[in-house]
Amino acid sequence: MTTIAGMASAHAKLSLRDQVTDDDAVMAVMMYEESITARYGYSVLSVQPTPHFRDNNLSMYIGKENDLRMQQFKVQLIRFCSSHASELVCGLSEE
């Protein structure tokens, strides 16, 4: 949890914000899951490791395609958390 919290804080700082948002936390979990999957070959959230910035695929990481991917992952993450720790997700929504 400390690693993910630190990654979320770093993402907020890179976005020039003082406060960490839900989106920062979602990005941190996504990056953590990608790392775990790349190393061990399995993710409980079915995240596939993504080769970063290869073959002119920048649109996958910036813009509408990435926004949609992150929205879908956020919904998946909230559903996963609510099925395993419903008392912790009472303030989150799938929007």
CSV table of N, CA, C and O in Angstrom, one decimal:
chain,number,residue,atom,x,y,z
A,1,MET,N,0.8,-1.2,0.0
A,1,MET,CA,0.0,0.0,0.0
A,1,MET,C,0.9,1.3,0.0
A,1,MET,O,0.5,2.2,-0.6
A,2,THR,N,2.0,1.2,0.7
A,2,THR,CA,2.9,2.4,0.7
A,2,THR,C,3.4,2.7,-0.6
A,2,THR,O,3.5,3.9,-1.0
A,3,THR,N,3.7,1.7,-1.4
A,3,THR,CA,4.3,1.9,-2.7
A,3,THR,C,3.2,2.5,-3.6
A,3,THR,O,3.5,3.5,-4.4
A,4,ILE,N,2.0,2.0,-3.6
A,4,ILE,CA,0.9,2.5,-4.4
A,4,ILE,C,0.6,4.0,-4.0
A,4,ILE,O,0.4,4.8,-4.8
A,5,ALA,N,0.6,4.2,-2.7
A,5,ALA,CA,0.3,5.6,-2.2
A,5,ALA,C,1.4,6.6,-2.7
A,5,ALA,O,1.1,7.7,-3.1
A,6,GLY,N,2.6,6.1,-2.6
A,6,GLY,CA,3.7,6.9,-3.1
A,6,GLY,C,3.6,7.2,-4.6
A,6,GLY,O,3.9,8.3,-5.1
A,7,MET,N,3.3,6.2,-5.4
A,7,MET,CA,3.1,6.3,-6.8
A,7,MET,C,1.9,7.3,-7.2
A,7,MET,O,2.0,8.1,-8.1
A,8,ALA,N,0.9,7.2,-6.4
A,8,ALA,CA,-0.3,8.1,-6.6
A,8,ALA,C,0.1,9.5,-6.3
A,8,ALA,O,-0.2,10.5,-7.0
A,9,SER,N,0.9,9.7,-5.2
A,9,SER,CA,1.4,11.1,-4.9
A,9,SER,C,2.3,11.6,-6.0
A,9,SER,O,2.2,12.8,-6.3
A,10,ALA,N,3.2,10.8,-6.5
A,10,ALA,CA,4.1,11.2,-7.5
A,10,ALA,C,3.3,11.6,-8.8
A,10,ALA,O,3.7,12.5,-9.5
A,11,HIS,N,2.3,10.8,-9.1
A,11,HIS,CA,1.5,11.1,-10.3
A,11,HIS,C,0.8,12.4,-10.1
A,11,HIS,O,0.7,13.2,-11.1
A,12,ALA,N,0.3,12.7,-8.9
A,12,ALA,CA,-0.4,14.0,-8.7
A,12,ALA,C,0.7,15.2,-8.9
A,12,ALA,O,0.3,16.2,-9.5
A,13,LYS,N,1.9,15.0,-8.4
A,13,LYS,CA,2.9,16.0,-8.5
A,13,LYS,C,3.3,16.2,-10.0
A,13,LYS,O,3.5,17.3,-10.4
A,14,LEU,N,3.4,15.1,-10.7
A,14,LEU,CA,3.7,15.2,-12.2
A,14,LEU,C,2.5,16.0,-12.9
A,14,LEU,O,2.8,16.6,-13.9
A,15,SER,N,1.3,15.9,-12.3
A,15,SER,CA,0.2,16.6,-12.9
A,15,SER,C,0.0,18.0,-12.3
A,15,SER,O,-1.0,18.7,-12.6
A,16,LEU,N,1.1,18.4,-11.6
A,16,LEU,CA,1.1,19.7,-10.9
A,16,LEU,C,-0.1,20.0,-10.0
A,16,LEU,O,-0.6,21.1,-10.0
A,17,ARG,N,-0.4,19.0,-9.2
A,17,ARG,CA,-1.5,19.1,-8.2
A,17,ARG,C,-0.9,18.9,-6.8
A,17,ARG,O,-0.1,18.0,-6.7
A,18,ASP,N,-1.5,19.5,-5.8
A,18,ASP,CA,-1.1,19.3,-4.5
A,18,ASP,C,-1.9,18.2,-3.8
A,18,ASP,O,-1.4,17.6,-2.9
A,19,GLN,N,-3.1,17.9,-4.3
A,19,GLN,CA,-3.9,16.8,-3.8
A,19,GLN,C,-3.9,15.6,-4.7
A,19,GLN,O,-4.0,15.7,-5.9
A,20,VAL,N,-3.9,14.4,-4.1
A,20,VAL,CA,-4.0,13.2,-4.8
A,20,VAL,C,-5.5,12.9,-5.1
A,20,VAL,O,-6.4,13.0,-4.2
A,21,THR,N,-5.8,12.6,-6.4
A,21,THR,CA,-7.2,12.3,-6.7
A,21,THR,C,-7.4,10.8,-6.9
A,21,THR,O,-6.5,10.0,-6.9
A,22,ASP,N,-8.7,10.4,-7.1
A,22,ASP,CA,-9.0,9.0,-7.4
A,22,ASP,C,-8.2,8.5,-8.7
A,22,ASP,O,-7.7,7.4,-8.7
A,23,ASP,N,-8.2,9.4,-9.7
A,23,ASP,CA,-7.5,9.1,-10.9
A,23,ASP,C,-6.0,8.8,-10.7
A,23,ASP,O,-5.4,7.9,-11.4
A,24,ASP,N,-5.4,9.5,-9.8
A,24,ASP,CA,-4.0,9.3,-9.5
A,24,ASP,C,-3.8,7.9,-8.8
A,24,ASP,O,-2.9,7.1,-9.2
A,25,ALA,N,-4.7,7.5,-8.0
A,25,ALA,CA,-4.7,6.2,-7.3
A,25,ALA,C,-4.9,5.1,-8.3
A,25,ALA,O,-4.3,4.1,-8.3
A,26,VAL,N,-5.9,5.3,-9.2
A,26,VAL,CA,-6.2,4.3,-10.3
A,26,VAL,C,-4.9,4.1,-11.2
A,26,VAL,O,-4.6,3.0,-11.5
A,27,MET,N,-4.3,5.2,-11.5
A,27,MET,CA,-3.1,5.1,-12.4
A,27,MET,C,-2.0,4.4,-11.6
A,27,MET,O,-1.3,3.5,-12.2
A,28,ALA,N,-1.8,4.6,-10.3
A,28,ALA,CA,-0.8,3.9,-9.5
A,28,ALA,C,-1.1,2.4,-9.5
A,28,ALA,O,-0.2,1.6,-9.6
A,29,VAL,N,-2.4,2.1,-9.3
A,29,VAL,CA,-2.7,0.6,-9.2
A,29,VAL,C,-2.5,0.0,-10.6
A,29,VAL,O,-1.9,-1.1,-10.7
A,30,MET,N,-2.8,0.7,-11.7
A,30,MET,CA,-2.6,0.2,-13.0
A,30,MET,C,-1.1,-0.1,-13.2
A,30,MET,O,-0.7,-1.1,-13.7
A,31,MET,N,-0.3,0.9,-12.9
A,31,MET,CA,1.2,0.7,-13.1
A,31,MET,C,1.7,-0.4,-12.3
A,31,MET,O,2.6,-1.2,-12.7
A,32,TYR,N,1.2,-0.5,-11.0
A,32,TYR,CA,1.7,-1.6,-10.1
A,32,TYR,C,1.3,-2.9,-10.7
A,32,TYR,O,2.1,-3.9,-10.7
A,33,GLU,N,0.1,-3.1,-11.1
A,33,GLU,CA,-0.4,-4.3,-11.7
A,33,GLU,C,0.3,-4.7,-13.0
A,33,GLU,O,0.7,-5.8,-13.2
A,34,GLU,N,0.6,-3.7,-13.8
A,34,GLU,CA,1.4,-4.0,-15.0
A,34,GLU,C,2.8,-4.5,-14.6
A,34,GLU,O,3.3,-5.4,-15.3
A,35,SER,N,3.4,-3.9,-13.6
A,35,SER,CA,4.7,-4.3,-13.2
A,35,SER,C,4.7,-5.7,-12.6
A,35,SER,O,5.5,-6.6,-13.0
A,36,ILE,N,3.7,-6.0,-11.8
A,36,ILE,CA,3.6,-7.4,-11.2
A,36,ILE,C,3.3,-8.4,-12.3
A,36,ILE,O,3.9,-9.5,-12.3
A,37,THR,N,2.5,-8.1,-13.3
A,37,THR,CA,2.2,-9.0,-14.4
A,37,THR,C,3.4,-9.2,-15.3
A,37,THR,O,3.7,-10.3,-15.7
A,38,ALA,N,4.2,-8.2,-15.5
A,38,ALA,CA,5.4,-8.3,-16.3
A,38,ALA,C,6.4,-9.2,-15.6
A,38,ALA,O,7.1,-10.0,-16.2
A,39,ARG,N,6.4,-9.1,-14.3
A,39,ARG,CA,7.4,-9.9,-13.5
A,39,ARG,C,7.0,-11.3,-13.3
A,39,ARG,O,7.8,-12.3,-13.4
A,40,TYR,N,5.7,-11.5,-12.9
A,40,TYR,CA,5.2,-12.8,-12.5
A,40,TYR,C,4.3,-13.5,-13.5
A,40,TYR,O,3.9,-14.6,-13.3
A,41,GLY,N,3.8,-12.7,-14.5
A,41,GLY,CA,2.9,-13.3,-15.5
A,41,GLY,C,1.5,-13.4,-15.1
A,41,GLY,O,0.7,-14.0,-15.8
A,42,TYR,N,1.0,-12.8,-14.0
A,42,TYR,CA,-0.4,-12.9,-13.6
A,42,TYR,C,-0.8,-11.7,-12.9
A,42,TYR,O,-0.1,-11.1,-12.1
A,43,SER,N,-2.0,-11.2,-13.1
A,43,SER,CA,-2.6,-10.1,-12.4
A,43,SER,C,-4.0,-10.5,-12.0
A,43,SER,O,-4.8,-11.0,-12.8
A,44,VAL,N,-4.4,-10.2,-10.7
A,44,VAL,CA,-5.7,-10.5,-10.3
A,44,VAL,C,-6.8,-9.6,-11.0
A,44,VAL,O,-7.9,-10.0,-11.0
A,45,LEU,N,-6.3,-8.5,-11.5
A,45,LEU,CA,-7.2,-7.6,-12.2
A,45,LEU,C,-7.1,-7.8,-13.7
A,45,LEU,O,-7.6,-7.0,-14.5
A,46,SER,N,-6.5,-8.9,-14.2
A,46,SER,CA,-6.4,-9.2,-15.6
A,46,SER,C,-5.7,-8.1,-16.4
A,46,SER,O,-6.0,-7.8,-17.6
A,47,VAL,N,-4.7,-7.4,-15.8
A,47,VAL,CA,-4.0,-6.4,-16.5
A,47,VAL,C,-2.8,-7.0,-17.3
A,47,VAL,O,-2.1,-7.9,-16.8
A,48,GLN,N,-2.7,-6.6,-18.5
A,48,GLN,CA,-1.6,-7.1,-19.4
A,48,GLN,C,-0.5,-6.1,-19.4
A,48,GLN,O,-0.8,-4.9,-19.5
A,49,PRO,N,0.7,-6.5,-19.3
A,49,PRO,CA,1.8,-5.6,-19.4
A,49,PRO,C,1.8,-4.9,-20.8
A,49,PRO,O,1.6,-5.6,-21.8
A,50,THR,N,2.0,-3.6,-20.8
A,50,THR,CA,2.0,-2.9,-22.0
A,50,THR,C,3.4,-2.4,-22.4
A,50,THR,O,4.0,-1.8,-21.5
A,51,PRO,N,3.9,-2.7,-23.6
A,51,PRO,CA,5.2,-2.1,-24.0
A,51,PRO,C,5.1,-0.6,-24.2
A,51,PRO,O,4.3,-0.2,-25.0
A,52,HIS,N,5.8,0.1,-23.4
A,52,HIS,CA,5.6,1.5,-23.4
A,52,HIS,C,6.4,2.2,-24.5
A,52,HIS,O,7.6,2.0,-24.7
A,53,PHE,N,5.7,3.0,-25.2
A,53,PHE,CA,6.2,3.9,-26.3
A,53,PHE,C,7.1,3.1,-27.3
A,53,PHE,O,8.2,3.5,-27.6
A,54,ARG,N,6.5,2.1,-27.9
A,54,ARG,CA,7.1,1.4,-28.9
A,54,ARG,C,6.3,1.4,-30.2
A,54,ARG,O,5.0,1.5,-30.1
A,55,ASP,N,6.9,1.3,-31.3
A,55,ASP,CA,6.1,1.2,-32.6
A,55,ASP,C,5.1,2.4,-32.8
A,55,ASP,O,4.0,2.1,-33.3
A,56,ASN,N,5.5,3.6,-32.4
A,56,ASN,CA,4.6,4.7,-32.6
A,56,ASN,C,3.2,4.6,-32.0
A,56,ASN,O,2.3,4.9,-32.7
A,57,ASN,N,3.1,4.0,-30.9
A,57,ASN,CA,1.8,3.8,-30.2
A,57,ASN,C,1.5,4.8,-29.2
A,57,ASN,O,0.9,4.5,-28.2
A,58,LEU,N,2.0,6.0,-29.3
A,58,LEU,CA,1.8,7.1,-28.3
A,58,LEU,C,0.3,7.3,-28.1
A,58,LEU,O,0.0,7.7,-26.9
A,59,SER,N,-0.5,7.2,-29.0
A,59,SER,CA,-2.0,7.4,-28.8
A,59,SER,C,-2.6,6.5,-27.8
A,59,SER,O,-3.6,6.8,-27.2
A,60,MET,N,-1.9,5.4,-27.6
A,60,MET,CA,-2.4,4.4,-26.6
A,60,MET,C,-2.2,5.0,-25.1
A,60,MET,O,-2.9,4.6,-24.2
A,61,TYR,N,-1.3,5.9,-25.0
A,61,TYR,CA,-0.9,6.4,-23.7
A,61,TYR,C,-1.4,7.9,-23.5
A,61,TYR,O,-1.4,8.3,-22.3
A,62,ILE,N,-1.7,8.6,-24.5
A,62,ILE,CA,-2.2,9.9,-24.4
A,62,ILE,C,-3.4,10.1,-25.3
A,62,ILE,O,-3.4,9.7,-26.4
A,63,GLY,N,-4.4,10.7,-24.7
A,63,GLY,CA,-5.6,11.0,-25.5
A,63,GLY,C,-6.8,10.1,-25.2
A,63,GLY,O,-6.9,9.4,-24.1
A,64,LYS,N,-7.8,10.0,-26.1
A,64,LYS,CA,-9.0,9.4,-25.9
A,64,LYS,C,-8.9,7.9,-25.6
A,64,LYS,O,-9.6,7.3,-24.8
A,65,GLU,N,-8.0,7.2,-26.4
A,65,GLU,CA,-7.8,5.8,-26.2
A,65,GLU,C,-7.4,5.4,-24.8
A,65,GLU,O,-7.9,4.5,-24.1
A,66,ASN,N,-6.4,6.2,-24.3
A,66,ASN,CA,-5.9,6.0,-22.9
A,66,ASN,C,-7.0,6.4,-21.9
A,66,ASN,O,-7.2,5.7,-20.9
A,67,ASP,N,-7.7,7.5,-22.1
A,67,ASP,CA,-8.8,7.9,-21.2
A,67,ASP,C,-9.9,6.8,-21.1
A,67,ASP,O,-10.3,6.4,-19.9
A,68,LEU,N,-10.2,6.2,-22.2
A,68,LEU,CA,-11.2,5.1,-22.2
A,68,LEU,C,-10.7,3.9,-21.4
A,68,LEU,O,-11.4,3.3,-20.6
A,69,ARG,N,-9.4,3.5,-21.7
A,69,ARG,CA,-8.8,2.4,-21.0
A,69,ARG,C,-8.7,2.6,-19.5
A,69,ARG,O,-9.1,1.7,-18.7
A,70,MET,N,-8.4,3.8,-19.1
A,70,MET,CA,-8.3,4.1,-17.6
A,70,MET,C,-9.7,4.1,-17.0
A,70,MET,O,-9.9,3.7,-15.9
A,71,GLN,N,-10.7,4.6,-17.7
A,71,GLN,CA,-12.1,4.6,-17.2
A,71,GLN,C,-12.6,3.2,-17.0
A,71,GLN,O,-13.2,2.8,-16.0
A,72,GLN,N,-12.3,2.3,-18.0
A,72,GLN,CA,-12.7,0.9,-17.9
A,72,GLN,C,-12.0,0.2,-16.7
A,72,GLN,O,-12.5,-0.6,-16.0
A,73,PHE,N,-10.7,0.5,-16.6
A,73,PHE,CA,-9.9,-0.1,-15.5
A,73,PHE,C,-10.4,0.4,-14.1
A,73,PHE,O,-10.5,-0.3,-13.2
A,74,LYS,N,-10.8,1.7,-14.0
A,74,LYS,CA,-11.4,2.2,-12.8
A,74,LYS,C,-12.6,1.5,-12.4
A,74,LYS,O,-12.8,1.1,-11.2
A,75,VAL,N,-13.5,1.3,-13.3
A,75,VAL,CA,-14.8,0.5,-13.0
A,75,VAL,C,-14.4,-0.9,-12.6
A,75,VAL,O,-15.0,-1.4,-11.6
A,76,GLN,N,-13.5,-1.5,-13.3
A,76,GLN,CA,-13.1,-2.9,-12.9
A,76,GLN,C,-12.4,-2.9,-11.5
A,76,GLN,O,-12.7,-3.8,-10.7
A,77,LEU,N,-11.6,-1.9,-11.2
A,77,LEU,CA,-11.0,-1.8,-9.9
A,77,LEU,C,-12.0,-1.6,-8.8
A,77,LEU,O,-12.0,-2.3,-7.7
A,78,ILE,N,-13.0,-0.8,-9.0
A,78,ILE,CA,-14.0,-0.5,-8.0
A,78,ILE,C,-14.8,-1.8,-7.8
A,78,ILE,O,-15.1,-2.1,-6.6
A,79,ARG,N,-15.2,-2.5,-8.8
A,79,ARG,CA,-15.9,-3.7,-8.7
A,79,ARG,C,-15.1,-4.8,-7.9
A,79,ARG,O,-15.7,-5.5,-7.1
A,80,PHE,N,-13.9,-4.9,-8.2
A,80,PHE,CA,-13.0,-5.8,-7.5
A,80,PHE,C,-12.9,-5.5,-6.1
A,80,PHE,O,-13.1,-6.4,-5.2
A,81,CYS,N,-12.7,-4.2,-5.7
A,81,CYS,CA,-12.6,-3.8,-4.3
A,81,CYS,C,-13.9,-4.0,-3.6
A,81,CYS,O,-13.9,-4.5,-2.5
A,82,SER,N,-15.0,-3.7,-4.3
A,82,SER,CA,-16.3,-3.9,-3.6
A,82,SER,C,-16.7,-5.3,-3.3
A,82,SER,O,-17.3,-5.7,-2.4
A,83,SER,N,-16.2,-6.2,-4.2
A,83,SER,CA,-16.4,-7.7,-4.0
A,83,SER,C,-15.5,-8.2,-2.9
A,83,SER,O,-15.9,-9.3,-2.3
A,84,HIS,N,-14.4,-7.6,-2.6
A,84,HIS,CA,-13.4,-8.1,-1.6
A,84,HIS,C,-13.4,-7.3,-0.3
A,84,HIS,O,-12.9,-7.8,0.7
A,85,ALA,N,-13.8,-6.0,-0.4
A,85,ALA,CA,-13.7,-5.2,0.8
A,85,ALA,C,-14.8,-4.1,0.6
A,85,ALA,O,-14.4,-2.9,0.5
A,86,SER,N,-16.0,-4.5,0.6
A,86,SER,CA,-17.1,-3.5,0.3
A,86,SER,C,-17.1,-2.4,1.3
A,86,SER,O,-17.6,-1.3,0.9
A,87,GLU,N,-16.7,-2.5,2.5
A,87,GLU,CA,-16.7,-1.4,3.5
A,87,GLU,C,-15.7,-0.3,3.2
A,87,GLU,O,-15.9,0.8,3.6
A,88,LEU,N,-14.8,-0.6,2.3
A,88,LEU,CA,-13.8,0.4,1.9
A,88,LEU,C,-14.1,1.2,0.7
A,88,LEU,O,-13.5,2.3,0.5
A,89,VAL,N,-15.1,0.8,-0.1
A,89,VAL,CA,-15.4,1.5,-1.3
A,89,VAL,C,-16.7,2.3,-1.3
A,89,VAL,O,-17.2,2.7,-2.3
A,90,CYS,N,-17.2,2.6,-0.1
A,90,CYS,CA,-18.5,3.2,0.0
A,90,CYS,C,-18.5,4.6,-0.6
A,90,CYS,O,-19.5,5.1,-1.1
A,91,GLY,N,-17.3,5.3,-0.7
A,91,GLY,CA,-17.3,6.7,-1.2
A,91,GLY,C,-16.9,6.8,-2.6
A,91,GLY,O,-16.8,7.9,-3.2
A,92,LEU,N,-16.7,5.7,-3.3
A,92,LEU,CA,-16.2,5.7,-4.7
A,92,LEU,C,-17.4,5.4,-5.6
A,92,LEU,O,-18.3,4.7,-5.3
A,93,SER,N,-17.4,5.9,-6.8
A,93,SER,CA,-18.4,5.7,-7.8
A,93,SER,C,-17.7,5.2,-9.1
A,93,SER,O,-16.6,5.5,-9.3
A,94,GLU,N,-18.5,4.6,-10.0
A,94,GLU,CA,-17.9,4.1,-11.2
A,94,GLU,C,-18.0,5.1,-12.3
A,94,GLU,O,-17.8,4.8,-13.5
A,95,GLU,N,-18.2,6.4,-12.0
A,95,GLU,CA,-18.3,7.4,-13.0
A,95,GLU,C,-17.0,7.7,-13.7
A,95,GLU,O,-15.9,7.7,-13.2
